[in-house]
């Protein structure tokens, strides 16, 4: 749910994929060193970008990679 308007959000994929044009091709454990989440490269946590369908608000959320 969107924190701004309460509508449904859509998972846009890994947050790191939006850093630059080469990010989607980088190793996940390497890029997790720069995601801002302490020790994320040592856990099964992945930062994803969620976008609201109604207002377009974007938010990064940590998800458990076991959910994939």
GROMACS .gro file of N, CA and C in nm:
model
  204
    1UNK      N    1   0.084  -0.119   0.000
    1UNK     CA    2   0.000   0.000   0.000
    1UNK      C    3   0.088   0.125   0.000
    2UNK      N    4   0.043   0.227  -0.069
    2UNK     CA    5   0.116   0.352  -0.079
    2UNK      C    6   0.106   0.431   0.052
    3UNK      N    7   0.219   0.478   0.099
    3UNK     CA    8   0.221   0.556   0.223
    3UNK      C    9   0.159   0.694   0.204
    4UNK      N   10   0.155   0.743   0.080
    4UNK     CA   11   0.104   0.877   0.051
    4UNK      C   12  -0.048   0.879   0.032
    5UNK      N   13  -0.101   0.787  -0.051
    5UNK     CA   14  -0.244   0.792  -0.082
    5UNK      C   15  -0.320   0.665  -0.042
    6UNK      N   16  -0.249   0.558  -0.006
    6UNK     CA   17  -0.314   0.436   0.038
    6UNK      C   18  -0.354   0.339  -0.072
    7UNK      N   19  -0.325   0.372  -0.199
    7UNK     CA   20  -0.361   0.283  -0.309
    7UNK      C   21  -0.257   0.172  -0.324
    8UNK      N   22  -0.281   0.083  -0.416
    8UNK     CA   23  -0.194  -0.031  -0.441
    8UNK      C   24  -0.062   0.011  -0.507
    9UNK      N   25   0.046  -0.053  -0.466
    9UNK     CA   26   0.176  -0.029  -0.528
    9UNK      C   27   0.216  -0.150  -0.612
   10UNK      N   28   0.306  -0.126  -0.707
   10UNK     CA   29   0.353  -0.229  -0.798
   10UNK      C   30   0.503  -0.246  -0.778
   11UNK      N   31   0.547  -0.370  -0.766
   11UNK     CA   32   0.689  -0.401  -0.752
   11UNK      C   33   0.757  -0.380  -0.887
   12UNK      N   34   0.853  -0.288  -0.893
   12UNK     CA   35   0.923  -0.256  -1.017
   12UNK      C   36   1.056  -0.332  -1.030
   13UNK      N   37   1.086  -0.416  -0.933
   13UNK     CA   38   1.210  -0.493  -0.938
   13UNK      C   39   1.315  -0.438  -0.842
   14UNK      N   40   1.436  -0.488  -0.858
   14UNK     CA   41   1.544  -0.450  -0.767
   14UNK      C   42   1.574  -0.300  -0.777
   15UNK      N   43   1.585  -0.237  -0.664
   15UNK     CA   44   1.614  -0.093  -0.655
   15UNK      C   45   1.748  -0.062  -0.723
   16UNK      N   46   1.844  -0.153  -0.709
   16UNK     CA   47   1.978  -0.131  -0.765
   16UNK      C   48   1.977  -0.122  -0.916
   17UNK      N   49   1.879  -0.184  -0.980
   17UNK     CA   50   1.873  -0.183  -1.126
   17UNK      C   51   1.852  -0.044  -1.183
   18UNK      N   52   1.814   0.051  -1.100
   18UNK     CA   53   1.787   0.187  -1.144
   18UNK      C   54   1.904   0.283  -1.116
   19UNK      N   55   2.014   0.233  -1.063
   19UNK     CA   56   2.130   0.319  -1.035
   19UNK      C   57   2.187   0.378  -1.163
   20UNK      N   58   2.215   0.293  -1.261
   20UNK     CA   59   2.266   0.337  -1.391
   20UNK      C   60   2.241   0.227  -1.493
   21UNK      N   61   2.285   0.245  -1.617
   21UNK     CA   62   2.253   0.149  -1.722
   21UNK      C   63   2.324   0.013  -1.706
   22UNK      N   64   2.427   0.006  -1.624
   22UNK     CA   65   2.499  -0.120  -1.605
   22UNK      C   66   2.455  -0.195  -1.479
   23UNK      N   67   2.385  -0.131  -1.391
   23UNK     CA   68   2.345  -0.192  -1.264
   23UNK      C   69   2.269  -0.324  -1.277
   24UNK      N   70   2.177  -0.337  -1.371
   24UNK     CA   71   2.104  -0.465  -1.379
   24UNK      C   72   2.194  -0.585  -1.409
   25UNK      N   73   2.314  -0.560  -1.459
   25UNK     CA   74   2.404  -0.668  -1.497
   25UNK      C   75   2.510  -0.699  -1.392
   26UNK      N   76   2.511  -0.620  -1.285
   26UNK     CA   77   2.610  -0.641  -1.179
   26UNK      C   78   2.567  -0.753  -1.085
   27UNK      N   79   2.663  -0.817  -1.024
   27UNK     CA   80   2.637  -0.922  -0.926
   27UNK      C   81   2.561  -0.864  -0.808
   28UNK      N   82   2.455  -0.931  -0.766
   28UNK     CA   83   2.369  -0.881  -0.659
   28UNK      C   84   2.445  -0.859  -0.529
   29UNK      N   85   2.537  -0.947  -0.494
   29UNK     CA   86   2.609  -0.932  -0.367
   29UNK      C   87   2.703  -0.812  -0.371
   30UNK      N   88   2.759  -0.781  -0.486
   30UNK     CA   89   2.846  -0.666  -0.498
   30UNK      C   90   2.767  -0.536  -0.489
   31UNK      N   91   2.656  -0.529  -0.558
   31UNK     CA   92   2.579  -0.405  -0.559
   31UNK      C   93   2.509  -0.381  -0.425
   32UNK      N   94   2.483  -0.488  -0.350
   32UNK     CA   95   2.421  -0.471  -0.218
   32UNK      C   96   2.513  -0.397  -0.122
   33UNK      N   97   2.641  -0.391  -0.153
   33UNK     CA   98   2.733  -0.316  -0.068
   33UNK      C   99   2.704  -0.167  -0.072
   34UNK      N  100   2.630  -0.120  -0.173
   34UNK     CA  101   2.601   0.023  -0.189
   34UNK      C  102   2.453   0.055  -0.174
   35UNK      N  103   2.371  -0.038  -0.122
   35UNK     CA  104   2.227  -0.014  -0.117
   35UNK      C  105   2.178   0.063   0.005
   36UNK      N  106   2.268   0.090   0.099
   36UNK     CA  107   2.228   0.168   0.217
   36UNK      C  108   2.170   0.086   0.330
   37UNK      N  109   2.160  -0.044   0.313
   37UNK     CA  110   2.108  -0.131   0.418
   37UNK      C  111   2.226  -0.202   0.482
   38UNK      N  112   2.251  -0.177   0.609
   38UNK     CA  113   2.365  -0.239   0.675
   38UNK      C  114   2.360  -0.392   0.665
   39UNK      N  115   2.472  -0.450   0.623
   39UNK     CA  116   2.489  -0.596   0.615
   39UNK      C  117   2.393  -0.667   0.519
   40UNK      N  118   2.333  -0.595   0.424
   40UNK     CA  119   2.239  -0.661   0.333
   40UNK      C  120   2.306  -0.765   0.245
   41UNK      N  121   2.436  -0.749   0.219
   41UNK     CA  122   2.505  -0.847   0.135
   41UNK      C  123   2.527  -0.978   0.212
   42UNK      N  124   2.504  -0.976   0.342
   42UNK     CA  125   2.522  -1.096   0.425
   42UNK      C  126   2.389  -1.161   0.461
   43UNK      N  127   2.279  -1.106   0.410
   43UNK     CA  128   2.147  -1.158   0.445
   43UNK      C  129   2.069  -1.193   0.318
   44UNK      N  130   1.950  -1.244   0.336
   44UNK     CA  131   1.862  -1.276   0.224
   44UNK      C  132   1.762  -1.163   0.201
   45UNK      N  133   1.808  -1.039   0.218
   45UNK     CA  134   1.723  -0.922   0.200
   45UNK      C  135   1.759  -0.853   0.069
   46UNK      N  136   1.656  -0.807  -0.002
   46UNK     CA  137   1.678  -0.738  -0.129
   46UNK      C  138   1.591  -0.611  -0.130
   47UNK      N  139   1.649  -0.500  -0.170
   47UNK     CA  140   1.576  -0.374  -0.176
   47UNK      C  141   1.507  -0.364  -0.312
   48UNK      N  142   1.374  -0.347  -0.311
   48UNK     CA  143   1.296  -0.334  -0.434
   48UNK      C  144   1.229  -0.197  -0.440
   49UNK      N  145   1.204  -0.150  -0.562
   49UNK     CA  146   1.136  -0.024  -0.584
   49UNK      C  147   0.988  -0.054  -0.607
   50UNK      N  148   0.903   0.012  -0.530
   50UNK     CA  149   0.758   0.000  -0.545
   50UNK      C  150   0.703   0.135  -0.588
   51UNK      N  151   0.613   0.134  -0.687
   51UNK     CA  152   0.552   0.256  -0.739
   51UNK      C  153   0.401   0.248  -0.724
   52UNK      N  154   0.341   0.358  -0.678
   52UNK     CA  155   0.196   0.363  -0.660
   52UNK      C  156   0.127   0.377  -0.795
   53UNK      N  157   0.020   0.300  -0.814
   53UNK     CA  158  -0.056   0.307  -0.939
   53UNK      C  159  -0.127   0.441  -0.956
   54UNK      N  160  -0.174   0.500  -0.846
   54UNK     CA  161  -0.253   0.622  -0.854
   54UNK      C  162  -0.168   0.748  -0.857
   55UNK      N  163  -0.082   0.766  -0.758
   55UNK     CA  164  -0.012   0.895  -0.745
   55UNK      C  165   0.132   0.892  -0.795
   56UNK      N  166   0.185   0.773  -0.824
   56UNK     CA  167   0.321   0.763  -0.876
   56UNK      C  168   0.430   0.770  -0.770
   57UNK      N  169   0.393   0.774  -0.644
   57UNK     CA  170   0.491   0.777  -0.535
   57UNK      C  171   0.581   0.654  -0.544
   58UNK      N  172   0.711   0.674  -0.526
   58UNK     CA  173   0.807   0.564  -0.530
   58UNK      C  174   0.865   0.542  -0.392
   59UNK      N  175   0.884   0.415  -0.358
   59UNK     CA  176   0.936   0.381  -0.225
   59UNK      C  177   1.021   0.255  -0.236
   60UNK      N  178   1.135   0.257  -0.169
   60UNK     CA  179   1.219   0.138  -0.161
   60UNK      C  180   1.177   0.057  -0.040
   61UNK      N  181   1.162  -0.073  -0.060
   61UNK     CA  182   1.124  -0.162   0.050
   61UNK      C  183   1.213  -0.286   0.049
   62UNK      N  184   1.254  -0.327   0.166
   62UNK     CA  185   1.332  -0.449   0.179
   62UNK      C  186   1.237  -0.568   0.176
   63UNK      N  187   1.271  -0.665   0.096
   63UNK     CA  188   1.191  -0.787   0.093
   63UNK      C  189   1.283  -0.906   0.115
   64UNK      N  190   1.227  -1.012   0.164
   64UNK     CA  191   1.302  -1.134   0.190
   64UNK      C  192   1.313  -1.211   0.059
   65UNK      N  193   1.435  -1.244   0.016
   65UNK     CA  194   1.454  -1.311  -0.113
   65UNK      C  195   1.396  -1.451  -0.115
   66UNK      N  196   1.360  -1.506  -0.002
   66UNK     CA  197   1.296  -1.637   0.003
   66UNK      C  198   1.158  -1.628  -0.062
   67UNK      N  199   1.099  -1.505  -0.067
   67UNK     CA  200   0.966  -1.487  -0.126
   67UNK      C  201   0.967  -1.511  -0.276
   68UNK      N  202   1.085  -1.505  -0.341
   68UNK     CA  203   1.092  -1.522  -0.487
   68UNK      C  204   1.063  -1.662  -0.517
   0.00000   0.00000   0.00000
